[in-house]
Amino acid sequence: MNDAQKNEAQLLEEIASLRQRVVELESQTAIQTLIDEKAQEIARYRGLFNQSNDAIYIITLDRIIIDCNQRAAEMHGLPLDEMIGSPLTRFIVPDAHQAASNIHKRLLAGEKLPPYERMLRRGDGTQFPAEINIEMIYDRDGRPAYLQSIVRDITERKQAEEDLRKSEAKYRQIMEQASDGILIADEEGYYVDANTMICTMLGYSRDELLTMRIADIVAAEDLAMQPIPWDEMRTGTVLLERRLRRKDGSLFYAEVSAKMLEGDRLQIFVRDVTERMQTEAALRESEERFRTIFESAPIGMVITGAERQIVDSNQAFQD
């Protein structure tokens, strides 16, 4: 091999070496880029982890907390470093240990669990209601690696539910003790609630009324003469008299007071005024009979007031 050939061979070796070096550098750059991307991804995850409004726990398969966010520490009233390394059982109320153990076994068996509610403990021993979502995280080979749990303190929600329950119970008590019939209707006129008194008045069961509309119990003639005043009820209380139809078809006079509530609910108070109407009719009839006798009497008649002044007289007297 002459010098020219040697020089060419050396040059080719150098080129191959340079190419290999370029490949190595590109590979290192790609690896570094991947590392940087993973670092950014981890930083983003850690940011979300720490900023979450829910408590997040990373738990070993033997139920030791190896990581958690600040919210978890605050929820249990402990420093973050004291949370790390604590057994999960530390935060489970005594009467729930067996249930927690059963859940752990189900997770290890590969079962996916829906969110559930459980009482948990704070560091000072006090308890609070929590909504728990826990799942098994698997490694690349499909083997169980660790547990991840997201927990929400639902004390406020439970209190709101209890307040609502008490409010509804109080509302129901008022409804049932009312001497008037009470109906609640939606914006389409369908009844959504009814008290016992209105059921008694109309002869329908509550379930039957909840399939009916306002127009179903109003006498057709009254409804034709005066349609339901929806616009007026949206701006204030409407008071009117209507004949209502019972289940057996009979009619009775009712005084109806209606107004729109929040949520497009119409509140209707119904009072049976049949007796009052009959009394008023009897009074009118009595007054008419008296007027007839008074006017047709052949002798003069007068009606005087408390101070003996004449307030009325018949024709015979005037003649």
PDB file of C-alpha atoms in Angstrom:
ATOM      1  CA  MET A   1       0.000   0.000   0.000  1.00  0.00           C
ATOM      2  CA  ASN A   2       1.533   3.315  -1.077  1.00  0.00           C
ATOM      3  CA  ASP A   3       1.403   6.536   0.909  1.00  0.00           C
ATOM      4  CA  ALA A   4      -1.604   7.844  -0.987  1.00  0.00           C
ATOM      5  CA  GLN A   5      -3.570   4.728  -0.223  1.00  0.00           C
ATOM      6  CA  LYS A   6      -2.536   4.934   3.447  1.00  0.00           C
ATOM      7  CA  ASN A   7      -3.608   8.535   3.659  1.00  0.00           C
ATOM      8  CA  GLU A   8      -6.960   7.670   2.063  1.00  0.00           C
ATOM      9  CA  ALA A   9      -7.520   4.797   4.516  1.00  0.00           C
ATOM     10  CA  GLN A  10      -6.656   7.012   7.475  1.00  0.00           C
ATOM     11  CA  LEU A  11      -8.999   9.683   6.174  1.00  0.00           C
ATOM     12  CA  LEU A  12     -11.831   7.169   5.842  1.00  0.00           C
ATOM     13  CA  GLU A  13     -11.187   5.951   9.392  1.00  0.00           C
ATOM     14  CA  GLU A  14     -11.252   9.521  10.672  1.00  0.00           C
ATOM     15  CA  ILE A  15     -14.500  10.191   8.796  1.00  0.00           C
ATOM     16  CA  ALA A  16     -16.061   7.015  10.224  1.00  0.00           C
ATOM     17  CA  SER A  17     -14.852   7.989  13.693  1.00  0.00           C
ATOM     18  CA  LEU A  18     -16.288  11.480  13.293  1.00  0.00           C
ATOM     19  CA  ARG A  19     -19.580  10.036  12.099  1.00  0.00           C
ATOM     20  CA  GLN A  20     -19.687   7.749  15.116  1.00  0.00           C
ATOM     21  CA  ARG A  21     -18.916  10.718  17.352  1.00  0.00           C
ATOM     22  CA  VAL A  22     -21.724  12.708  15.730  1.00  0.00           C
ATOM     23  CA  VAL A  23     -24.118   9.800  16.318  1.00  0.00           C
ATOM     24  CA  GLU A  24     -22.983   9.594  19.936  1.00  0.00           C
ATOM     25  CA  LEU A  25     -23.409  13.337  20.424  1.00  0.00           C
ATOM     26  CA  GLU A  26     -26.836  13.269  18.796  1.00  0.00           C
ATOM     27  CA  SER A  27     -27.780  10.356  21.018  1.00  0.00           C
ATOM     28  CA  GLN A  28     -26.555  12.218  24.102  1.00  0.00           C
ATOM     29  CA  THR A  29     -28.476  15.312  22.994  1.00  0.00           C
ATOM     30  CA  ALA A  30     -31.629  13.242  22.480  1.00  0.00           C
ATOM     31  CA  ILE A  31     -31.175  11.615  25.869  1.00  0.00           C
ATOM     32  CA  GLN A  32     -30.617  14.981  27.507  1.00  0.00           C
ATOM     33  CA  THR A  33     -33.680  16.357  25.736  1.00  0.00           C
ATOM     34  CA  LEU A  34     -35.701  13.391  26.990  1.00  0.00           C
ATOM     35  CA  ILE A  35     -34.352  13.930  30.506  1.00  0.00           C
ATOM     36  CA  ASP A  36     -35.247  17.618  30.343  1.00  0.00           C
ATOM     37  CA  GLU A  37     -38.737  16.810  29.084  1.00  0.00           C
ATOM     38  CA  LYS A  38     -39.243  14.260  31.844  1.00  0.00           C
ATOM     39  CA  ALA A  39     -37.965  16.747  34.406  1.00  0.00           C
ATOM     40  CA  GLN A  40     -40.449  19.324  33.140  1.00  0.00           C
ATOM     41  CA  GLU A  41     -43.217  16.729  33.208  1.00  0.00           C
ATOM     42  CA  ILE A  42     -42.336  15.789  36.779  1.00  0.00           C
ATOM     43  CA  ALA A  43     -42.248  19.469  37.744  1.00  0.00           C
ATOM     44  CA  ARG A  44     -45.688  19.989  36.218  1.00  0.00           C
ATOM     45  CA  TYR A  45     -47.006  16.914  37.997  1.00  0.00           C
ATOM     46  CA  ARG A  46     -45.489  18.078  41.290  1.00  0.00           C
ATOM     47  CA  GLY A  47     -47.050  21.507  40.789  1.00  0.00           C
ATOM     48  CA  LEU A  48     -50.483  19.992  40.214  1.00  0.00           C
ATOM     49  CA  PHE A  49     -49.856  17.556  43.058  1.00  0.00           C
ATOM     50  CA  ASN A  50     -49.125  20.356  45.521  1.00  0.00           C
ATOM     51  CA  GLN A  51     -51.761  22.804  44.253  1.00  0.00           C
ATOM     52  CA  SER A  52     -54.642  20.335  44.300  1.00  0.00           C
ATOM     53  CA  ASN A  53     -57.596  21.194  46.530  1.00  0.00           C
ATOM     54  CA  ASP A  54     -57.952  17.478  47.256  1.00  0.00           C
ATOM     55  CA  ALA A  55     -55.597  15.433  49.392  1.00  0.00           C
ATOM     56  CA  ILE A  56     -53.393  13.094  47.338  1.00  0.00           C
ATOM     57  CA  TYR A  57     -51.510  10.123  48.803  1.00  0.00           C
ATOM     58  CA  ILE A  58     -48.972   7.707  47.353  1.00  0.00           C
ATOM     59  CA  ILE A  59     -49.131   4.498  49.393  1.00  0.00           C
ATOM     60  CA  THR A  60     -47.036   1.329  49.369  1.00  0.00           C
ATOM     61  CA  LEU A  61     -48.643  -2.061  48.921  1.00  0.00           C
ATOM     62  CA  ASP A  62     -48.334  -2.636  52.668  1.00  0.00           C
ATOM     63  CA  ARG A  63     -50.212   0.644  53.262  1.00  0.00           C
ATOM     64  CA  ILE A  64     -47.433   3.061  54.240  1.00  0.00           C
ATOM     65  CA  ILE A  65     -47.713   6.661  53.021  1.00  0.00           C
ATOM     66  CA  ILE A  66     -44.536   7.451  51.047  1.00  0.00           C
ATOM     67  CA  ASP A  67     -45.718  10.748  49.590  1.00  0.00           C
ATOM     68  CA  CYS A  68     -48.614  13.152  49.945  1.00  0.00           C
ATOM     69  CA  ASN A  69     -49.388  16.766  49.139  1.00  0.00           C
ATOM     70  CA  GLN A  70     -49.741  19.738  51.448  1.00  0.00           C
ATOM     71  CA  ARG A  71     -53.533  19.489  51.349  1.00  0.00           C
ATOM     72  CA  ALA A  72     -53.344  15.993  52.880  1.00  0.00           C
ATOM     73  CA  ALA A  73     -51.187  17.300  55.717  1.00  0.00           C
ATOM     74  CA  GLU A  74     -53.571  20.212  56.334  1.00  0.00           C
ATOM     75  CA  MET A  75     -56.594  17.920  56.260  1.00  0.00           C
ATOM     76  CA  HIS A  76     -55.127  15.724  58.996  1.00  0.00           C
ATOM     77  CA  GLY A  77     -53.654  18.661  60.930  1.00  0.00           C
ATOM     78  CA  LEU A  78     -50.079  17.322  60.792  1.00  0.00           C
ATOM     79  CA  PRO A  79     -46.747  18.532  59.375  1.00  0.00           C
ATOM     80  CA  LEU A  80     -45.966  17.130  55.944  1.00  0.00           C
ATOM     81  CA  ASP A  81     -42.837  15.315  57.149  1.00  0.00           C
ATOM     82  CA  GLU A  82     -44.855  13.558  59.854  1.00  0.00           C
ATOM     83  CA  MET A  83     -47.345  12.331  57.262  1.00  0.00           C
ATOM     84  CA  ILE A  84     -44.592  10.664  55.229  1.00  0.00           C
ATOM     85  CA  GLY A  85     -43.905   7.209  56.612  1.00  0.00           C
ATOM     86  CA  SER A  86     -47.156   7.031  58.575  1.00  0.00           C
ATOM     87  CA  PRO A  87     -49.207   3.850  58.220  1.00  0.00           C
ATOM     88  CA  LEU A  88     -52.500   4.461  56.479  1.00  0.00           C
ATOM     89  CA  THR A  89     -54.285   2.806  59.390  1.00  0.00           C
ATOM     90  CA  ARG A  90     -53.335   5.804  61.546  1.00  0.00           C
ATOM     91  CA  PHE A  91     -56.005   7.838  59.777  1.00  0.00           C
ATOM     92  CA  ILE A  92     -58.748   5.202  59.693  1.00  0.00           C
ATOM     93  CA  VAL A  93     -61.375   5.306  62.458  1.00  0.00           C
ATOM     94  CA  PRO A  94     -61.353   2.190  64.677  1.00  0.00           C
ATOM     95  CA  ASP A  95     -64.661   0.744  63.527  1.00  0.00           C
ATOM     96  CA  ALA A  96     -63.629   0.994  59.846  1.00  0.00           C
ATOM     97  CA  HIS A  97     -60.386  -1.025  59.962  1.00  0.00           C
ATOM     98  CA  GLN A  98     -62.001  -4.234  58.750  1.00  0.00           C
ATOM     99  CA  ALA A  99     -63.751  -2.463  55.890  1.00  0.00           C
ATOM    100  CA  ALA A 100     -60.464  -0.768  54.918  1.00  0.00           C
ATOM    101  CA  SER A 101     -58.686  -4.129  54.975  1.00  0.00           C
ATOM    102  CA  ASN A 102     -61.325  -5.614  52.679  1.00  0.00           C
ATOM    103  CA  ILE A 103     -60.904  -2.721  50.245  1.00  0.00           C
ATOM    104  CA  HIS A 104     -57.124  -3.265  50.248  1.00  0.00           C
ATOM    105  CA  LYS A 105     -57.589  -6.951  49.398  1.00  0.00           C
ATOM    106  CA  ARG A 106     -59.948  -6.091  46.546  1.00  0.00           C
ATOM    107  CA  LEU A 107     -57.418  -3.638  45.110  1.00  0.00           C
ATOM    108  CA  LEU A 108     -54.620  -6.217  45.310  1.00  0.00           C
ATOM    109  CA  ALA A 109     -56.908  -8.635  43.474  1.00  0.00           C
ATOM    110  CA  GLY A 110     -57.154  -6.154  40.598  1.00  0.00           C
ATOM    111  CA  GLU A 111     -60.632  -4.817  41.284  1.00  0.00           C
ATOM    112  CA  LYS A 112     -61.428  -1.224  40.318  1.00  0.00           C
ATOM    113  CA  LEU A 113     -63.437   0.523  43.005  1.00  0.00           C
ATOM    114  CA  PRO A 114     -65.876   3.422  42.645  1.00  0.00           C
ATOM    115  CA  PRO A 115     -65.509   6.427  44.971  1.00  0.00           C
ATOM    116  CA  TYR A 116     -66.864   5.765  48.455  1.00  0.00           C
ATOM    117  CA  GLU A 117     -67.412   7.689  51.686  1.00  0.00           C
ATOM    118  CA  ARG A 118     -65.710   6.949  54.977  1.00  0.00           C
ATOM    119  CA  MET A 119     -64.992   8.673  58.296  1.00  0.00           C
ATOM    120  CA  LEU A 120     -61.268   9.494  58.692  1.00  0.00           C
ATOM    121  CA  ARG A 121     -59.164  10.692  61.628  1.00  0.00           C
ATOM    122  CA  ARG A 122     -57.115  13.827  62.091  1.00  0.00           C
ATOM    123  CA  GLY A 123     -53.865  13.886  64.000  1.00  0.00           C
ATOM    124  CA  ASP A 124     -55.671  15.013  67.163  1.00  0.00           C
ATOM    125  CA  GLY A 125     -58.104  12.095  66.973  1.00  0.00           C
ATOM    126  CA  THR A 126     -61.130  14.054  65.763  1.00  0.00           C
ATOM    127  CA  GLN A 127     -63.053  12.610  62.853  1.00  0.00           C
ATOM    128  CA  PHE A 128     -64.371  13.996  59.575  1.00  0.00           C
ATOM    129  CA  PRO A 129     -66.330  12.578  56.625  1.00  0.00           C
ATOM    130  CA  ALA A 130     -64.359  12.028  53.428  1.00  0.00           C
ATOM    131  CA  GLU A 131     -64.967  10.951  49.857  1.00  0.00           C
ATOM    132  CA  ILE A 132     -62.230   8.515  48.832  1.00  0.00           C
ATOM    133  CA  ASN A 133     -61.040   7.505  45.388  1.00  0.00           C
ATOM    134  CA  ILE A 134     -58.261   4.906  45.469  1.00  0.00           C
ATOM    135  CA  GLU A 135     -56.654   2.889  42.681  1.00  0.00           C
ATOM    136  CA  MET A 136     -53.791   0.506  42.072  1.00  0.00           C
ATOM    137  CA  ILE A 137     -50.905   1.762  39.922  1.00  0.00           C
ATOM    138  CA  TYR A 138     -49.054  -0.927  37.945  1.00  0.00           C
ATOM    139  CA  ASP A 139     -45.452  -1.057  36.664  1.00  0.00           C
ATOM    140  CA  ARG A 140     -44.449  -1.679  33.040  1.00  0.00           C
ATOM    141  CA  ASP A 141     -44.702  -5.413  33.545  1.00  0.00           C
ATOM    142  CA  GLY A 142     -48.272  -5.131  34.809  1.00  0.00           C
ATOM    143  CA  ARG A 143     -47.395  -5.865  38.407  1.00  0.00           C
ATOM    144  CA  PRO A 144     -48.910  -3.850  41.300  1.00  0.00           C
ATOM    145  CA  ALA A 145     -46.500  -1.016  42.155  1.00  0.00           C
ATOM    146  CA  TYR A 146     -48.251   1.286  44.614  1.00  0.00           C
ATOM    147  CA  LEU A 147     -51.626   2.781  45.552  1.00  0.00           C
ATOM    148  CA  GLN A 148     -52.734   6.284  44.684  1.00  0.00           C
ATOM    149  CA  SER A 149     -55.594   7.848  46.625  1.00  0.00           C
ATOM    150  CA  ILE A 150     -57.418  11.149  46.195  1.00  0.00           C
ATOM    151  CA  VAL A 151     -59.429  12.207  49.241  1.00  0.00           C
ATOM    152  CA  ARG A 152     -61.845  15.094  49.671  1.00  0.00           C
ATOM    153  CA  ASP A 153     -63.044  16.440  53.014  1.00  0.00           C
ATOM    154  CA  ILE A 154     -66.838  16.566  52.617  1.00  0.00           C
ATOM    155  CA  THR A 155     -67.661  18.066  56.019  1.00  0.00           C
ATOM    156  CA  GLU A 156     -69.255  21.149  54.454  1.00  0.00           C
ATOM    157  CA  ARG A 157     -71.201  19.062  51.957  1.00  0.00           C
ATOM    158  CA  LYS A 158     -72.489  16.765  54.685  1.00  0.00           C
ATOM    159  CA  GLN A 159     -73.466  19.764  56.798  1.00  0.00           C
ATOM    160  CA  ALA A 160     -75.262  21.292  53.822  1.00  0.00           C
ATOM    161  CA  GLU A 161     -77.063  17.986  53.226  1.00  0.00           C
ATOM    162  CA  GLU A 162     -78.064  17.830  56.891  1.00  0.00           C
ATOM    163  CA  ASP A 163     -79.256  21.445  56.821  1.00  0.00           C
ATOM    164  CA  LEU A 164     -81.246  20.681  53.691  1.00  0.00           C
ATOM    165  CA  ARG A 165     -82.733  17.565  55.286  1.00  0.00           C
ATOM    166  CA  LYS A 166     -83.788  19.562  58.351  1.00  0.00           C
ATOM    167  CA  SER A 167     -85.177  22.338  56.168  1.00  0.00           C
ATOM    168  CA  GLU A 168     -87.151  19.847  54.097  1.00  0.00           C
ATOM    169  CA  ALA A 169     -88.429  18.147  57.260  1.00  0.00           C
ATOM    170  CA  LYS A 170     -89.507  21.519  58.649  1.00  0.00           C
ATOM    171  CA  TYR A 171     -91.103  22.423  55.331  1.00  0.00           C
ATOM    172  CA  ARG A 172     -92.930  19.087  55.248  1.00  0.00           C
ATOM    173  CA  GLN A 173     -94.118  19.574  58.837  1.00  0.00           C
ATOM    174  CA  ILE A 174     -95.482  23.027  57.988  1.00  0.00           C
ATOM    175  CA  MET A 175     -97.105  21.625  54.850  1.00  0.00           C
ATOM    176  CA  GLU A 176     -98.794  18.820  56.748  1.00  0.00           C
ATOM    177  CA  GLN A 177     -99.938  20.952  59.678  1.00  0.00           C
ATOM    178  CA  ALA A 178    -101.437  23.672  57.490  1.00  0.00           C
ATOM    179  CA  SER A 179    -105.211  24.068  57.687  1.00  0.00           C
ATOM    180  CA  ASP A 180    -105.249  25.105  54.021  1.00  0.00           C
ATOM    181  CA  GLY A 181    -104.597  22.877  51.075  1.00  0.00           C
ATOM    182  CA  ILE A 182    -101.145  23.480  49.586  1.00  0.00           C
ATOM    183  CA  LEU A 183     -99.982  22.606  46.094  1.00  0.00           C
ATOM    184  CA  ILE A 184     -96.612  23.213  44.408  1.00  0.00           C
ATOM    185  CA  ALA A 185     -96.537  23.222  40.611  1.00  0.00           C
ATOM    186  CA  ASP A 186     -93.731  23.563  38.063  1.00  0.00           C
ATOM    187  CA  GLU A 187     -93.600  26.101  35.240  1.00  0.00           C
ATOM    188  CA  GLU A 188     -95.605  23.779  32.987  1.00  0.00           C
ATOM    189  CA  GLY A 189     -98.409  23.546  35.528  1.00  0.00           C
ATOM    190  CA  TYR A 190     -97.697  20.002  36.722  1.00  0.00           C
ATOM    191  CA  TYR A 191     -97.996  19.416  40.461  1.00  0.00           C
ATOM    192  CA  VAL A 192     -94.732  18.439  42.139  1.00  0.00           C
ATOM    193  CA  ASP A 193     -95.937  18.449  45.749  1.00  0.00           C
ATOM    194  CA  ALA A 194     -99.206  18.385  47.681  1.00  0.00           C
ATOM    195  CA  ASN A 195    -100.126  18.271  51.348  1.00  0.00           C
ATOM    196  CA  THR A 196    -102.605  16.010  53.086  1.00  0.00           C
ATOM    197  CA  MET A 197    -105.267  18.716  53.387  1.00  0.00           C
ATOM    198  CA  ILE A 198    -105.537  19.289  49.637  1.00  0.00           C
ATOM    199  CA  CYS A 199    -105.724  15.521  49.102  1.00  0.00           C
ATOM    200  CA  THR A 200    -108.640  15.426  51.554  1.00  0.00           C
ATOM    201  CA  MET A 201    -110.346  18.365  49.844  1.00  0.00           C
ATOM    202  CA  LEU A 202    -110.068  16.889  46.366  1.00  0.00           C
ATOM    203  CA  GLY A 203    -110.343  13.189  47.153  1.00  0.00           C
ATOM    204  CA  TYR A 204    -107.122  12.348  45.307  1.00  0.00           C
ATOM    205  CA  SER A 205    -104.047  10.651  46.726  1.00  0.00           C
ATOM    206  CA  ARG A 206    -100.788  12.582  46.624  1.00  0.00           C
ATOM    207  CA  ASP A 207     -99.412  10.227  43.964  1.00  0.00           C
ATOM    208  CA  GLU A 208    -102.467  10.868  41.799  1.00  0.00           C
ATOM    209  CA  LEU A 209    -102.118  14.639  42.128  1.00  0.00           C
ATOM    210  CA  LEU A 210     -98.452  14.468  41.111  1.00  0.00           C
ATOM    211  CA  THR A 211     -99.545  13.181  37.697  1.00  0.00           C
ATOM    212  CA  MET A 212    -101.977  16.066  37.165  1.00  0.00           C
ATOM    213  CA  ARG A 213    -101.859  19.696  36.071  1.00  0.00           C
ATOM    214  CA  ILE A 214    -103.480  22.834  37.499  1.00  0.00           C
ATOM    215  CA  ALA A 215    -106.230  22.863  34.886  1.00  0.00           C
ATOM    216  CA  ASP A 216    -107.258  19.306  35.794  1.00  0.00           C
ATOM    217  CA  ILE A 217    -108.913  20.382  39.051  1.00  0.00           C
ATOM    218  CA  VAL A 218    -110.437  23.707  37.983  1.00  0.00           C
ATOM    219  CA  ALA A 219    -114.052  23.774  36.796  1.00  0.00           C
ATOM    220  CA  ALA A 220    -113.954  24.029  32.994  1.00  0.00           C
ATOM    221  CA  GLU A 221    -116.444  26.914  32.948  1.00  0.00           C
ATOM    222  CA  ASP A 222    -114.367  28.938  35.416  1.00  0.00           C
ATOM    223  CA  LEU A 223    -111.190  28.225  33.471  1.00  0.00           C
ATOM    224  CA  ALA A 224    -112.812  29.353  30.227  1.00  0.00           C
ATOM    225  CA  MET A 225    -114.021  32.596  31.822  1.00  0.00           C
ATOM    226  CA  GLN A 226    -110.731  33.336  33.574  1.00  0.00           C
ATOM    227  CA  PRO A 227    -107.590  31.511  32.344  1.00  0.00           C
ATOM    228  CA  ILE A 228    -104.722  30.870  34.733  1.00  0.00           C
ATOM    229  CA  PRO A 229    -103.010  34.280  35.275  1.00  0.00           C
ATOM    230  CA  TRP A 230     -99.381  33.161  34.839  1.00  0.00           C
ATOM    231  CA  ASP A 231     -97.985  36.642  34.146  1.00  0.00           C
ATOM    232  CA  GLU A 232     -99.613  38.120  37.251  1.00  0.00           C
ATOM    233  CA  MET A 233     -98.349  35.270  39.426  1.00  0.00           C
ATOM    234  CA  ARG A 234     -94.766  35.892  38.264  1.00  0.00           C
ATOM    235  CA  THR A 235     -94.873  39.442  39.607  1.00  0.00           C
ATOM    236  CA  GLY A 236     -96.792  38.972  42.846  1.00  0.00           C
ATOM    237  CA  THR A 237     -99.467  37.111  44.773  1.00  0.00           C
ATOM    238  CA  VAL A 238    -102.755  36.486  42.989  1.00  0.00           C
ATOM    239  CA  LEU A 239    -105.941  35.984  45.025  1.00  0.00           C
ATOM    240  CA  LEU A 240    -109.058  34.648  43.325  1.00  0.00           C
ATOM    241  CA  GLU A 241    -112.080  32.428  43.832  1.00  0.00           C
ATOM    242  CA  ARG A 242    -112.566  29.335  41.733  1.00  0.00           C
ATOM    243  CA  ARG A 243    -114.761  26.292  41.691  1.00  0.00           C
ATOM    244  CA  LEU A 244    -112.594  23.218  41.981  1.00  0.00           C
ATOM    245  CA  ARG A 245    -113.529  19.729  40.898  1.00  0.00           C
ATOM    246  CA  ARG A 246    -113.159  16.770  43.238  1.00  0.00           C
ATOM    247  CA  LYS A 247    -112.242  13.283  42.092  1.00  0.00           C
ATOM    248  CA  ASP A 248    -115.927  12.264  42.230  1.00  0.00           C
ATOM    249  CA  GLY A 249    -116.816  15.148  39.896  1.00  0.00           C
ATOM    250  CA  SER A 250    -118.499  17.354  42.493  1.00  0.00           C
ATOM    251  CA  LEU A 251    -117.574  21.030  42.680  1.00  0.00           C
ATOM    252  CA  PHE A 252    -116.766  23.263  45.617  1.00  0.00           C
ATOM    253  CA  TYR A 253    -115.903  26.913  45.989  1.00  0.00           C
ATOM    254  CA  ALA A 254    -112.305  27.680  46.884  1.00  0.00           C
ATOM    255  CA  GLU A 255    -110.307  30.772  47.667  1.00  0.00           C
ATOM    256  CA  VAL A 256    -106.992  30.383  45.862  1.00  0.00           C
ATOM    257  CA  SER A 257    -103.808  32.310  46.632  1.00  0.00           C
ATOM    258  CA  ALA A 258    -100.882  31.741  44.284  1.00  0.00           C
ATOM    259  CA  LYS A 259     -97.408  33.161  43.803  1.00  0.00           C
ATOM    260  CA  MET A 260     -94.217  32.191  42.003  1.00  0.00           C
ATOM    261  CA  LEU A 261     -91.282  30.947  44.073  1.00  0.00           C
ATOM    262  CA  GLU A 262     -87.607  30.742  43.178  1.00  0.00           C
ATOM    263  CA  GLY A 263     -86.794  28.030  40.690  1.00  0.00           C
ATOM    264  CA  ASP A 264     -89.990  28.617  38.701  1.00  0.00           C
ATOM    265  CA  ARG A 265     -92.123  26.847  41.281  1.00  0.00           C
ATOM    266  CA  LEU A 266     -95.701  27.988  41.817  1.00  0.00           C
ATOM    267  CA  GLN A 267     -97.019  27.868  45.391  1.00  0.00           C
ATOM    268  CA  ILE A 268    -100.797  27.558  45.668  1.00  0.00           C
ATOM    269  CA  PHE A 269    -102.846  27.839  48.862  1.00  0.00           C
ATOM    270  CA  VAL A 270    -106.411  26.538  48.655  1.00  0.00           C
ATOM    271  CA  ARG A 271    -109.150  27.213  51.198  1.00  0.00           C
ATOM    272  CA  ASP A 272    -112.584  25.606  50.942  1.00  0.00           C
ATOM    273  CA  VAL A 273    -115.041  28.515  51.202  1.00  0.00           C
ATOM    274  CA  THR A 274    -118.161  26.536  50.339  1.00  0.00           C
ATOM    275  CA  GLU A 275    -119.668  27.147  53.779  1.00  0.00           C
ATOM    276  CA  ARG A 276    -118.870  30.847  53.598  1.00  0.00           C
ATOM    277  CA  MET A 277    -120.357  31.106  50.120  1.00  0.00           C
ATOM    278  CA  GLN A 278    -123.481  29.272  51.283  1.00  0.00           C
ATOM    279  CA  THR A 279    -123.774  31.606  54.290  1.00  0.00           C
ATOM    280  CA  GLU A 280    -123.353  34.655  52.057  1.00  0.00           C
ATOM    281  CA  ALA A 281    -125.940  33.292  49.620  1.00  0.00           C
ATOM    282  CA  ALA A 282    -128.382  32.608  52.474  1.00  0.00           C
ATOM    283  CA  LEU A 283    -127.789  36.117  53.789  1.00  0.00           C
ATOM    284  CA  ARG A 284    -128.426  37.627  50.370  1.00  0.00           C
ATOM    285  CA  GLU A 285    -131.595  35.557  50.023  1.00  0.00           C
ATOM    286  CA  SER A 286    -132.753  36.665  53.483  1.00  0.00           C
ATOM    287  CA  GLU A 287    -132.011  40.285  52.650  1.00  0.00           C
ATOM    288  CA  GLU A 288    -133.912  39.978  49.374  1.00  0.00           C
ATOM    289  CA  ARG A 289    -136.942  38.473  51.166  1.00  0.00           C
ATOM    290  CA  PHE A 290    -136.845  41.236  53.722  1.00  0.00           C
ATOM    291  CA  ARG A 291    -136.539  43.851  50.968  1.00  0.00           C
ATOM    292  CA  THR A 292    -139.524  42.345  49.154  1.00  0.00           C
ATOM    293  CA  ILE A 293    -141.666  42.333  52.318  1.00  0.00           C
ATOM    294  CA  PHE A 294    -140.429  45.808  53.255  1.00  0.00           C
ATOM    295  CA  GLU A 295    -141.213  47.332  49.872  1.00  0.00           C
ATOM    296  CA  SER A 296    -144.566  45.587  49.379  1.00  0.00           C
ATOM    297  CA  ALA A 297    -145.947  46.250  52.879  1.00  0.00           C
ATOM    298  CA  PRO A 298    -149.284  48.203  52.729  1.00  0.00           C
ATOM    299  CA  ILE A 299    -148.298  50.294  55.712  1.00  0.00           C
ATOM    300  CA  GLY A 300    -145.468  52.767  55.943  1.00  0.00           C
ATOM    301  CA  MET A 301    -142.225  51.377  57.381  1.00  0.00           C
ATOM    302  CA  VAL A 302    -138.968  53.071  58.239  1.00  0.00           C
ATOM    303  CA  ILE A 303    -135.545  51.939  59.407  1.00  0.00           C
ATOM    304  CA  THR A 304    -133.761  54.272  61.779  1.00  0.00           C
ATOM    305  CA  GLY A 305    -130.155  54.500  62.843  1.00  0.00           C
ATOM    306  CA  ALA A 306    -128.638  54.603  66.315  1.00  0.00           C
ATOM    307  CA  GLU A 307    -129.464  58.286  66.627  1.00  0.00           C
ATOM    308  CA  ARG A 308    -133.043  57.799  65.413  1.00  0.00           C
ATOM    309  CA  GLN A 309    -132.295  59.186  61.976  1.00  0.00           C
ATOM    310  CA  ILE A 310    -134.182  57.598  59.082  1.00  0.00           C
ATOM    311  CA  VAL A 311    -131.842  55.502  56.965  1.00  0.00           C
ATOM    312  CA  ASP A 312    -134.465  53.750  54.826  1.00  0.00           C
ATOM    313  CA  SER A 313    -138.222  53.784  54.186  1.00  0.00           C
ATOM    314  CA  ASN A 314    -140.652  51.876  52.006  1.00  0.00           C
ATOM    315  CA  GLN A 315    -142.914  53.187  49.289  1.00  0.00           C
ATOM    316  CA  ALA A 316    -146.029  53.215  51.510  1.00  0.00           C
ATOM    317  CA  PHE A 317    -144.284  55.487  53.975  1.00  0.00           C
ATOM    318  CA  GLN A 318    -143.090  57.783  51.204  1.00  0.00           C
ATOM    319  CA  ASP A 319    -146.634  57.995  49.798  1.00  0.00           C
TER     320      ASP A 319
END
